[in-house]
Short mmCIF file of C-alpha atoms in Angstrom, two decimals:
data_model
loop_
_atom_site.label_atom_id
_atom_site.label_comp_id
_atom_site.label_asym_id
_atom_site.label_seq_id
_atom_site.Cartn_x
_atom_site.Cartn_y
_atom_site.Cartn_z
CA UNK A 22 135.06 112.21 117.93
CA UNK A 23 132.79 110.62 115.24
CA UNK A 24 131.92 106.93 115.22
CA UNK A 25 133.30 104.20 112.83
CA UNK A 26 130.53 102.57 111.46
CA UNK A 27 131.42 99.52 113.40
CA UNK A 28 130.57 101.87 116.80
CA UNK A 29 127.22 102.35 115.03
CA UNK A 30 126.34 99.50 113.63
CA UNK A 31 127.68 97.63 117.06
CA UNK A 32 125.29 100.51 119.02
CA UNK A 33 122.00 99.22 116.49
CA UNK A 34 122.18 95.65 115.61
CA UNK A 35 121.11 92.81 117.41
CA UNK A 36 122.80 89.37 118.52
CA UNK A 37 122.05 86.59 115.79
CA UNK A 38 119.72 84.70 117.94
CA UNK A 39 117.69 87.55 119.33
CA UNK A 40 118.06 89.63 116.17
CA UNK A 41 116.84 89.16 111.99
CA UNK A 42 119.75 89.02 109.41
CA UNK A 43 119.87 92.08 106.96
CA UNK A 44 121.48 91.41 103.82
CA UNK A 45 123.79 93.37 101.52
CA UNK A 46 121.89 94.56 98.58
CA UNK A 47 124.19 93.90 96.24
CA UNK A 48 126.13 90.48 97.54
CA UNK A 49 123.33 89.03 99.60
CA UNK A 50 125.57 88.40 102.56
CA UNK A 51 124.46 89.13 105.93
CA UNK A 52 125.41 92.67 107.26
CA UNK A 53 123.71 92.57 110.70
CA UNK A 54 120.67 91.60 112.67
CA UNK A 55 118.22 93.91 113.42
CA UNK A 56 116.56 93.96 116.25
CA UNK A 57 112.93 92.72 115.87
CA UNK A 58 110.47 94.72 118.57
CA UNK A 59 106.77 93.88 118.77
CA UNK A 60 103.58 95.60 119.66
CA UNK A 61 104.13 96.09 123.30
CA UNK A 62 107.22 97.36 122.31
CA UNK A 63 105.19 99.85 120.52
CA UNK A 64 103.30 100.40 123.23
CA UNK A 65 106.33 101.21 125.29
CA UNK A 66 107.34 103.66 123.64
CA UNK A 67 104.72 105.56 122.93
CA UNK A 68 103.74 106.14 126.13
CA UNK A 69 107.07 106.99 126.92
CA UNK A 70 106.85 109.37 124.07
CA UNK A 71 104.34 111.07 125.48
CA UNK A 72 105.33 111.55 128.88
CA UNK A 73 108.58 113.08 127.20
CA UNK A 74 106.54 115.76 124.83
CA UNK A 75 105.40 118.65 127.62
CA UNK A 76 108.91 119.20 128.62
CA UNK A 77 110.34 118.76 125.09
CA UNK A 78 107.61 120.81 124.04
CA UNK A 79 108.72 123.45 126.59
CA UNK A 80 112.28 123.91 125.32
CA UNK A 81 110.74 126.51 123.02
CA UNK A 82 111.79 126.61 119.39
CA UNK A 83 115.32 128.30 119.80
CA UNK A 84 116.77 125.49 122.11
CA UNK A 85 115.06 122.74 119.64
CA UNK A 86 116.86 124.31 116.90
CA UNK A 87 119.86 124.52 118.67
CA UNK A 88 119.45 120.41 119.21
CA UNK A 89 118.76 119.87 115.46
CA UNK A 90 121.92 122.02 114.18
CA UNK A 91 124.33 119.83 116.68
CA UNK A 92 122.17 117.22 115.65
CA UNK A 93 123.07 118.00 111.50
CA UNK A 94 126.46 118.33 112.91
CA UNK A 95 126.86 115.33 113.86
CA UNK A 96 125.61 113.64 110.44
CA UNK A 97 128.24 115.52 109.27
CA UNK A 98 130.58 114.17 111.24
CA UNK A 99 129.71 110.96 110.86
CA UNK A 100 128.85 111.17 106.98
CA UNK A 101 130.50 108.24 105.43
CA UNK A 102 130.30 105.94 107.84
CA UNK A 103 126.51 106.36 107.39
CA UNK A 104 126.61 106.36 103.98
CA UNK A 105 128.66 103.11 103.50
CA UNK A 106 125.89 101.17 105.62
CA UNK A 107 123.34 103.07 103.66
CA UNK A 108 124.82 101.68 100.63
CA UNK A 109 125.37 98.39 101.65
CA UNK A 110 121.70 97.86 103.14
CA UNK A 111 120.03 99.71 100.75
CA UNK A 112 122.25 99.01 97.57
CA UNK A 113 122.80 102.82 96.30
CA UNK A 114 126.46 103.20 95.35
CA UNK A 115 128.45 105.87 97.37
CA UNK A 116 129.15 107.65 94.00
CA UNK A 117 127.03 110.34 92.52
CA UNK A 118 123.34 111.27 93.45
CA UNK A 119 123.12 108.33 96.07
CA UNK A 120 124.35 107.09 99.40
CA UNK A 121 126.65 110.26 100.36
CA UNK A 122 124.54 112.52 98.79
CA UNK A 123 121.14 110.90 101.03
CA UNK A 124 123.42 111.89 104.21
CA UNK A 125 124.03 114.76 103.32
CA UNK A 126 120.63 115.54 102.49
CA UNK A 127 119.62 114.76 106.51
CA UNK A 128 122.02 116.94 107.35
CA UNK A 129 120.23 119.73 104.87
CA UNK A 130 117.13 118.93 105.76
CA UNK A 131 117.39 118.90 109.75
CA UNK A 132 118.67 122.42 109.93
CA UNK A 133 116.26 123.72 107.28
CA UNK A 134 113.42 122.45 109.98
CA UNK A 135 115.69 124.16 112.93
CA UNK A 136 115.60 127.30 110.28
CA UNK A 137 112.50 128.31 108.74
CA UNK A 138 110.64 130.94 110.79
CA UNK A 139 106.67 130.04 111.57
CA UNK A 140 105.75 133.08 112.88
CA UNK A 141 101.82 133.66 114.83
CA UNK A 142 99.67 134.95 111.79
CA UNK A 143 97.89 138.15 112.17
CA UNK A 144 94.41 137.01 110.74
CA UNK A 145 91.99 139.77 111.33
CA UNK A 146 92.07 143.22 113.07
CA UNK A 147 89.12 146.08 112.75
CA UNK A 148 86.91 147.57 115.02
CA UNK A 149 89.12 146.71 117.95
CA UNK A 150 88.95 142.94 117.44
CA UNK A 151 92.15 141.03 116.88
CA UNK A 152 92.69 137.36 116.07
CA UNK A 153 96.03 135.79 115.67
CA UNK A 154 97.17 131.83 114.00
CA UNK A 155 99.61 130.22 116.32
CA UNK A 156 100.95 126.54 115.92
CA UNK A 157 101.18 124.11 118.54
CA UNK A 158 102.54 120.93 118.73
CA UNK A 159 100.68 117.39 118.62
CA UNK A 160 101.80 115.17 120.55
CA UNK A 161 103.16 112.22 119.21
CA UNK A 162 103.98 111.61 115.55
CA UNK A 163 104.06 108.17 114.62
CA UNK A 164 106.49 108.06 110.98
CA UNK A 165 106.35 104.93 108.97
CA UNK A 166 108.74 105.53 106.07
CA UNK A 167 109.82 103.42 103.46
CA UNK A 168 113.02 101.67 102.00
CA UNK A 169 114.43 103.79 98.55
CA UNK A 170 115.51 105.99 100.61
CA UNK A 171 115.22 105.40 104.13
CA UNK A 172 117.72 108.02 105.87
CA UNK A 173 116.01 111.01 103.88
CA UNK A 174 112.55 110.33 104.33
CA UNK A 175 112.97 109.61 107.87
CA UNK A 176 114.21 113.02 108.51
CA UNK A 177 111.63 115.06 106.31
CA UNK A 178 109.44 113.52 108.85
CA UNK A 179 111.01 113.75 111.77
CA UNK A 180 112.57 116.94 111.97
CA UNK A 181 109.55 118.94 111.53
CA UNK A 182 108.03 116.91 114.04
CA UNK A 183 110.44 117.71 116.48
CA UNK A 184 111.23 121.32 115.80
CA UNK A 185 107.21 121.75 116.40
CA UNK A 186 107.48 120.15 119.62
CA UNK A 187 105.75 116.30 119.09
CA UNK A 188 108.02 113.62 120.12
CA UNK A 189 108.15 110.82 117.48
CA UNK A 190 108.37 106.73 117.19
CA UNK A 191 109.83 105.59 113.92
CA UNK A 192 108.95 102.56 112.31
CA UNK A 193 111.30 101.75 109.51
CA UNK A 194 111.18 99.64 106.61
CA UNK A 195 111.60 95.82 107.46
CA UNK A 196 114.36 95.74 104.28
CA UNK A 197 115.97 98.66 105.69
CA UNK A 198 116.10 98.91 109.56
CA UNK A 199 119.74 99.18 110.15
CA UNK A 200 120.05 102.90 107.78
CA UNK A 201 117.03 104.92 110.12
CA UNK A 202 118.06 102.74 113.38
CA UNK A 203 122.00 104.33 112.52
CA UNK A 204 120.10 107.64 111.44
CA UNK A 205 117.93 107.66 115.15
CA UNK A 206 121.23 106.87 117.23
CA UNK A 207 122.75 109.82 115.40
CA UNK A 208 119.84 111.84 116.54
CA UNK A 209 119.38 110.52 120.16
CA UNK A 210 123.20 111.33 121.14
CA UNK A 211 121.64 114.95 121.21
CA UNK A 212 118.37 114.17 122.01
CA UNK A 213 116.48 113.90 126.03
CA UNK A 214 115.40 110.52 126.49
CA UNK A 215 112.10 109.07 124.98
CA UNK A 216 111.41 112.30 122.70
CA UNK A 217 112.33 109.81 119.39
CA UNK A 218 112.43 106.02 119.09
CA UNK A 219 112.81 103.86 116.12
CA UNK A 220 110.55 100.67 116.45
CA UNK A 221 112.15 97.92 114.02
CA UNK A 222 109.06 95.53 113.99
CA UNK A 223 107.36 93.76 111.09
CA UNK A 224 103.93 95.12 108.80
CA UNK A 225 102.23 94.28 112.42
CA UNK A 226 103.81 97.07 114.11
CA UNK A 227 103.29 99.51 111.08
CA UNK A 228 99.14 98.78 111.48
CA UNK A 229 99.18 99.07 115.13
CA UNK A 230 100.96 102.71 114.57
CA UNK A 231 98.08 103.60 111.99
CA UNK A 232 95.43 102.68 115.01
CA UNK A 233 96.87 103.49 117.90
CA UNK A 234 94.83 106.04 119.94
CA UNK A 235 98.11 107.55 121.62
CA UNK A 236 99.84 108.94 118.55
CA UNK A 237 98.12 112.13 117.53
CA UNK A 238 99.60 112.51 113.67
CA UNK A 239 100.64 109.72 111.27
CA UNK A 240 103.20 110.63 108.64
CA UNK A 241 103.64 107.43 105.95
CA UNK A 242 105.21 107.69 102.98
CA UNK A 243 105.31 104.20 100.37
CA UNK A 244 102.75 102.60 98.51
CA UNK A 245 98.55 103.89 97.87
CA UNK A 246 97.41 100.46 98.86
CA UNK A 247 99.06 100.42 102.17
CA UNK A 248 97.95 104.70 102.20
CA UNK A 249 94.19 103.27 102.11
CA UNK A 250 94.60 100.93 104.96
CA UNK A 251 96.16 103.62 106.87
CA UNK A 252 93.33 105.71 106.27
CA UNK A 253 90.45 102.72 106.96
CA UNK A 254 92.95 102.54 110.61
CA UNK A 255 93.29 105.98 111.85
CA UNK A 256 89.77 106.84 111.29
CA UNK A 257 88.68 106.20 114.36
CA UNK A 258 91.50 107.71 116.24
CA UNK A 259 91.09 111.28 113.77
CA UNK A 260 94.62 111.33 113.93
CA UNK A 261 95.78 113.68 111.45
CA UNK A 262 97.72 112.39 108.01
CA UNK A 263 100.48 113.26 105.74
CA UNK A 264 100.31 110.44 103.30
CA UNK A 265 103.10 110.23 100.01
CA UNK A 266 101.88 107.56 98.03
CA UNK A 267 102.71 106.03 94.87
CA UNK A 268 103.72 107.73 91.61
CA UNK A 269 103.73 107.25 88.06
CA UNK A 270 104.62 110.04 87.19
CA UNK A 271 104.68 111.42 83.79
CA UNK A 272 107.12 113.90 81.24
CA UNK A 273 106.33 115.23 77.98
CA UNK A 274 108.92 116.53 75.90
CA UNK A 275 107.64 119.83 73.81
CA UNK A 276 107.60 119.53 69.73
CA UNK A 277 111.54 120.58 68.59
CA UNK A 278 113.12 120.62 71.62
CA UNK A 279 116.57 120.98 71.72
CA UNK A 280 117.47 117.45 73.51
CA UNK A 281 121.17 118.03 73.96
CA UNK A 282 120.78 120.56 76.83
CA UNK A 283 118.44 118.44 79.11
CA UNK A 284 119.67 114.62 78.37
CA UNK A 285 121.57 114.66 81.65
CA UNK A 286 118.84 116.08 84.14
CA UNK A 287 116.18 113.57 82.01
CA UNK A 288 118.43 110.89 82.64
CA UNK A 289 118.74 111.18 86.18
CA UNK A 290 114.79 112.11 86.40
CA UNK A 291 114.27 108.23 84.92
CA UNK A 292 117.34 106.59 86.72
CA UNK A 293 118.14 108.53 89.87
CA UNK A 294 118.72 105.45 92.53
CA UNK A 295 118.62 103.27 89.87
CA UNK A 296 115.06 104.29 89.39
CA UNK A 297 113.48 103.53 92.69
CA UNK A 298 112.37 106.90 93.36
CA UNK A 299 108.66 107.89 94.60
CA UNK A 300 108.89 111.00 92.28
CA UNK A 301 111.43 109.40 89.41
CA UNK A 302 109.87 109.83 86.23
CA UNK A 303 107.99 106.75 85.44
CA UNK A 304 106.33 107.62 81.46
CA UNK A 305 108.04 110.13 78.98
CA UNK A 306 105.99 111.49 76.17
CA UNK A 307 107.81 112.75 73.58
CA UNK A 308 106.91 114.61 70.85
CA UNK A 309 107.34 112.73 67.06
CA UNK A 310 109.85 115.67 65.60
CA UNK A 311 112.39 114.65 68.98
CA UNK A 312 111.17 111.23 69.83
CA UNK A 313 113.86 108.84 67.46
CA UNK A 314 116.69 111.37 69.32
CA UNK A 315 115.51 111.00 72.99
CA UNK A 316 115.20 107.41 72.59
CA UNK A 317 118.63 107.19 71.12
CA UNK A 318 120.24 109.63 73.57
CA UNK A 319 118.79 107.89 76.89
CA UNK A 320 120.09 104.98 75.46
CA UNK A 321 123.16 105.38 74.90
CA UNK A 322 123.50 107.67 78.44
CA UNK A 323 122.24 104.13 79.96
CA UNK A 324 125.02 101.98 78.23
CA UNK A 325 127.27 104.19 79.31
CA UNK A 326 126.65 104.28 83.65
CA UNK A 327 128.75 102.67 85.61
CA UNK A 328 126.11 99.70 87.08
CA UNK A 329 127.44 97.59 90.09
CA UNK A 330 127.98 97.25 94.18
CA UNK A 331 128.22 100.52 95.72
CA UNK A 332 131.38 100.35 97.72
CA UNK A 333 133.04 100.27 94.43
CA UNK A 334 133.99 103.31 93.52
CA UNK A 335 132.73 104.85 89.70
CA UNK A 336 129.76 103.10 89.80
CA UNK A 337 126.77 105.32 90.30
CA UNK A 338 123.95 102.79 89.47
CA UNK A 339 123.11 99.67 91.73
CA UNK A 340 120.81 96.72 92.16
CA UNK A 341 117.56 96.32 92.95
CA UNK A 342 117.17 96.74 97.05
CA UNK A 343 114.91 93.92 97.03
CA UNK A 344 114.16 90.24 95.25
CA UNK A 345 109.85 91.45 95.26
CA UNK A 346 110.95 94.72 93.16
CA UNK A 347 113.29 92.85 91.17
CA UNK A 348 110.45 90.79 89.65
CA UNK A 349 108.18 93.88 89.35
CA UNK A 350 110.58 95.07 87.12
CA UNK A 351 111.46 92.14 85.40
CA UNK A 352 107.76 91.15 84.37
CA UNK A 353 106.94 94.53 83.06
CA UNK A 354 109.73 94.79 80.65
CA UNK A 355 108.93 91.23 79.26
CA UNK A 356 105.26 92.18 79.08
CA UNK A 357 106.53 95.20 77.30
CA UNK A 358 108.76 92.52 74.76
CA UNK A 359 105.78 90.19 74.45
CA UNK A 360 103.44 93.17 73.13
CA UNK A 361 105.82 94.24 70.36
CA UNK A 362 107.66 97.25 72.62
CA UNK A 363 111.25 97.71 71.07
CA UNK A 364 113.80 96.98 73.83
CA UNK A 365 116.59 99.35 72.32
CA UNK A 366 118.60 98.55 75.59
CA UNK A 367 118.57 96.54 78.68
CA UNK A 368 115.84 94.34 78.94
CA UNK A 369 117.84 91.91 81.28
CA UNK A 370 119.52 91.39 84.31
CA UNK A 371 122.72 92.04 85.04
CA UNK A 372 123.69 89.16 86.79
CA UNK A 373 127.03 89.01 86.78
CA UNK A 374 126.86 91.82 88.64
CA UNK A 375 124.72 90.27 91.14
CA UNK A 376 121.62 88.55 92.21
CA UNK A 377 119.50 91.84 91.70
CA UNK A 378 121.03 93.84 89.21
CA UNK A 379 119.33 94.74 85.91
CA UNK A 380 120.56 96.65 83.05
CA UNK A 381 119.20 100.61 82.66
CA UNK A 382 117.03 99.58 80.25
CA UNK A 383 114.99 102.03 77.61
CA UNK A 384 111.66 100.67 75.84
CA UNK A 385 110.56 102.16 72.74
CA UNK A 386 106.91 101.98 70.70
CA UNK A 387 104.66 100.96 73.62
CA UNK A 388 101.42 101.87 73.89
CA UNK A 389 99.33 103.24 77.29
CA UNK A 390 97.81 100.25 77.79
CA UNK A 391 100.95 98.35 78.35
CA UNK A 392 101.54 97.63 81.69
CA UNK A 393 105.06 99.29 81.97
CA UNK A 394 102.96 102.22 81.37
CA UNK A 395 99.94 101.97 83.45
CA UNK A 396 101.99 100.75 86.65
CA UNK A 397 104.83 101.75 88.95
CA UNK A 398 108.04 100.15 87.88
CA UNK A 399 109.89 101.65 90.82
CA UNK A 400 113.11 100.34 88.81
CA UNK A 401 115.82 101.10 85.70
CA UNK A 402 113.13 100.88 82.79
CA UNK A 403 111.57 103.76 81.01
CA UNK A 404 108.89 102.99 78.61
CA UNK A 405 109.03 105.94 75.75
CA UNK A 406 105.73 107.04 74.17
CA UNK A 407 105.27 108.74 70.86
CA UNK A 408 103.03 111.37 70.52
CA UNK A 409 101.95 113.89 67.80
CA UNK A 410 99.54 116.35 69.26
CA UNK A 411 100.43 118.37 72.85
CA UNK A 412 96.83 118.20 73.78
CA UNK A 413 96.80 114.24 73.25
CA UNK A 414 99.75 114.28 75.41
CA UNK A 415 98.12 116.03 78.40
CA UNK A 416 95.26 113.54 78.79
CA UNK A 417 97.12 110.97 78.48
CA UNK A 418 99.91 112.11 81.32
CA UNK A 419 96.22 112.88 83.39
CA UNK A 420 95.36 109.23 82.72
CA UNK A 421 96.48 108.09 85.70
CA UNK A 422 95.16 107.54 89.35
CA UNK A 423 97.99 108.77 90.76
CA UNK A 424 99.41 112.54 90.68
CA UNK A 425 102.15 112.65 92.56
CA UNK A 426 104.99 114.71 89.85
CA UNK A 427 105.45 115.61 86.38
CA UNK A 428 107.36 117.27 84.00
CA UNK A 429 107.08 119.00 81.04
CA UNK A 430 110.78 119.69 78.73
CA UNK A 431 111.20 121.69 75.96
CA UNK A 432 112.77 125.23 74.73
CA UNK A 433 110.27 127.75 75.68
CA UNK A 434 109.94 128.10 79.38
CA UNK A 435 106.71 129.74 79.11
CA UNK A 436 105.13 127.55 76.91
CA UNK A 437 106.15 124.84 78.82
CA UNK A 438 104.47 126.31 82.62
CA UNK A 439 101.43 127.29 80.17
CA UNK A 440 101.32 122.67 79.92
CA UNK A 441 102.33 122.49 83.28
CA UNK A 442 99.32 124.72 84.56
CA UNK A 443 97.52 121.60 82.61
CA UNK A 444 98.91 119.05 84.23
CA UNK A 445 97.46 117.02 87.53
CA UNK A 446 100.08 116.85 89.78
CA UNK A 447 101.64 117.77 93.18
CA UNK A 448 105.17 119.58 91.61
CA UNK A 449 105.18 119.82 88.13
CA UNK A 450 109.08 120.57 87.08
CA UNK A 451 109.95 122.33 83.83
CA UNK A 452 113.35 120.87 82.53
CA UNK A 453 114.27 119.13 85.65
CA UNK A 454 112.48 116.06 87.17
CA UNK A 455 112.22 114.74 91.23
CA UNK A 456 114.49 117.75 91.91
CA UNK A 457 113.20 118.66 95.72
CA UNK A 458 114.03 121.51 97.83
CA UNK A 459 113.44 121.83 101.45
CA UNK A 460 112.18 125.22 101.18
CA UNK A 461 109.35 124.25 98.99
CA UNK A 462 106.33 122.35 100.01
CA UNK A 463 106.05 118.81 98.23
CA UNK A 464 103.07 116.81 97.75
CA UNK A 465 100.79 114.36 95.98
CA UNK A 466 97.32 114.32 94.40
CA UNK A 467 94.82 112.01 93.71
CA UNK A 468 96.20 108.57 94.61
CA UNK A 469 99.71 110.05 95.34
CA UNK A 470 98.00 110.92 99.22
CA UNK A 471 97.71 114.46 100.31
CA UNK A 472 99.62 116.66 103.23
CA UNK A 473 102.75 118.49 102.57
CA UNK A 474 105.97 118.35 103.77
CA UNK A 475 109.20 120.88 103.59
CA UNK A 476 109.09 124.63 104.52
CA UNK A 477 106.62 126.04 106.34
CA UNK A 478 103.99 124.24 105.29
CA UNK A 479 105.47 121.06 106.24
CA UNK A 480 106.39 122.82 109.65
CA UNK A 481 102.43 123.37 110.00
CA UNK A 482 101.88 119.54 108.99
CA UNK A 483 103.05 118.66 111.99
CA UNK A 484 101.35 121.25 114.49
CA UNK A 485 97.95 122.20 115.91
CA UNK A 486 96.40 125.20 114.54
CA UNK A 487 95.11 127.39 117.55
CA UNK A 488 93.48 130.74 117.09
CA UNK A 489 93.51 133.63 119.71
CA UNK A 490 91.23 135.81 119.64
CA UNK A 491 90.54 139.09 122.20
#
């Protein structure tokens, strides 16, 4: 039968004095305590981790996917409980593209990793020589994921990793513990013993993961400052990376596009969980023949979504998960006002909503230089730039460090992949933004890290190229 959420949460959360208190994201009020492990608890489990790989590694692929289908059952099963904590913790609302929609995702994305064939590669055969790709597993992966949305990004790494054969200890976001400790319970009721554990430490635990000479592939997606140190850590371990790091990523909408046709997916590009998306679009460029109607038409689409706590159903925008990003996003709209930037709505918080709402909020006339533009908002504010030549627009989408997605909008598909072929990024989109697919391999450039994950290139991510040849 499936679990309440109590049974889960009970199974996860630790006793008040042993444990630290997790609030609600949208009321503040406690809604557990997570446990709070250390290095040697780290320790622990990798090396039970990798006393557990051979014989999970011996299963062979068909009896792993077998595991990760009952597994994807079971998040089925258990659906809302999960998402109701997830919404709680995190702040999503159950409603639209958010909490429900995140658990089902797992479930997608755990039996597309039990699905998706990796077949030895036939690599060279003449004059009686053969050679053949196969793909082993690792060893242990060691997945550091981050808080926006901490169910999903858990499992893009850690299905893979398990299909392959590695074993796997999680480490969590410290403002979302209890979502991938509920998510890893889930897992382990299908699961032998020690093949995944979730370690719920502090930013401690994360660097002792990045050095640690017994996990054999690190898997981190958050911000490119913490990427680098990850880097600076593994080196002298070699252990292989998949890194997705920031993004600021950027759209340009085409001269005379037709905006009525594409204002919802653009919406939801800028404001999909309430904008704290690594691939959300961050800077829209729009051409001066459409730019007065996109401004007006994200607007008013802003005014109009339902904002507030995410057990309340309608609602399909929430707060700010955390009090840090709240002030990120709150000092680069005023920076915006202070410059001259036309705040046509928003602009505030919405606190009688809550401690960390704030308003969908569209900014209008700012320049590149501003710093709504140059950095990662990672919140409900879109800074709208004019532009008048599709060239000028190009650079200035290329300006940044990072590369992690873009978009390019307009009528003509062609002439819109002919900009996107232009355009320095991991996934550029044509009339669609942050829309990912677990057949197709995602990934960053530049600053935005490097490694892909989904299909089978994310399946060979997490494996050991090994040649045969006779």
């Amino acid at each position: 039968m499936p679990a309440t959420t109590t049974t889960i949460l009970d199974a996860i959360s630790a006793s008040e004095e042993a444990g630290r208190p997790i609030p609600d994201a949208a009321t503040r009020e406690t809604i557990a305590y997570a446990p709070v492990h250390t290095v040697a608890d780290l320790n622990q489990a990798v090396t039970t981790a990798q006393a557990a790989q051979p014989a999970w590694a011996a299963l062979g692929h068909p009896e792993r996917s077998r595991i990760l289908h009952a597994i994807a059952d079971e998040l089925e099963a258990n659906l809302e409980e999960l998402a109701v904590l997830l919404s709680r913790e995190q702040g999503k609302p159950l409603d639209g593209p958010n909490a429900r929609f995140e658990v089902g995702a797992c479930a997608l994305w755990t039996r597309s990793a039990a699905d998706i064939t990796l077949e030895p590669e036939l690599i060279f055969d003449a004059d009686g020589a053969r050679a053949e790709m196969h793909h082993r597993p690792l060893g242990v992966v060691g997945a550091i994921g981050p808080w926006n949305w901490p169910m999903m990004i858990t499992v893009w790494q850690i299905a893979p990793s398990l299909r392959m054969g590695n074993t796997v200890v999680v480490k969590p976001s410290e403002y979302t513990p209890l979502s991938v400790l509920a998510l890893v319970e889930i897992f382990n009721r299908h699961l032998p013993a020690g093949v995944l554990t979730a370690i719920s430490g502090g930013r401690e635990v994360g660097a002792a993961i990045a050095a640690h000479t017994g996990i054999d592939k690190i898997m981190f997606t958050g911000s490119t400052a913490t990427g680098r140190r990850i880097v600076e850590s593994s080196a002298h371990n070699l252990a292989r990376l998949t890194l997705e790091l920031g993004g600021n990523d950027a759209g340009i909408v085409l001269p005379d596009t037709d905006v009525s046709p594409i204002a919802e997916k653009l919406f939801w590009g800028i404001f999909l969980n309430t904008g704290q998306t690594c691939a959300a679009l961050k800077r829209l460029y729009v051409h001066d023949s459409v730019y007065e109607e996109v401004v007006a038409t994200l607007a008013a689409m802003a005014e109009e979504m339902p904002m507030g706590p995410g057990l309340e159903a309608g609602n399909v925008l929430g707060p700010l998960q955390n009090q840090k990003q709240f002030d990120i996003v709150a000092r680069l709209v005023d920076d915006a006002r202070e410059r001259g930037a036309r705040i046509v709505t928003g602009g505030e918080a919405a606190s009688e909503l809550g401690p960390l709402f704030y308003r969908a909020t569209v900014v209008a006339d700012i320049d590149d230089d501003a710093a709504l533009v140059d950095e990662e908002q990672f919140g409900p504010a879109i800074p709208v730039i004019r532009y008048s030549s599709v060239d000028d627009a190009i650079s200035r989408a290329n300006a940044s460090e990072q590369g992690l997605g873009a978009s390019v909008w307009g009528n003509d598909t062609e002439a819109a992949r002919q900009v996107a072929s232009r355009i320095q990024a991991g996934t550029v989109w044509i009339n669609q933004h942050g829309t990912v697919n677990p057949h197709i391999p995602f990934g960053g450039v530049k600053a935005s890290g490097y490694g892909h994950e989904f299909g089978a290139a994310g399946l060979k991510a997490v494996s050991a190229p090994q040649v045969i040849s006779y």
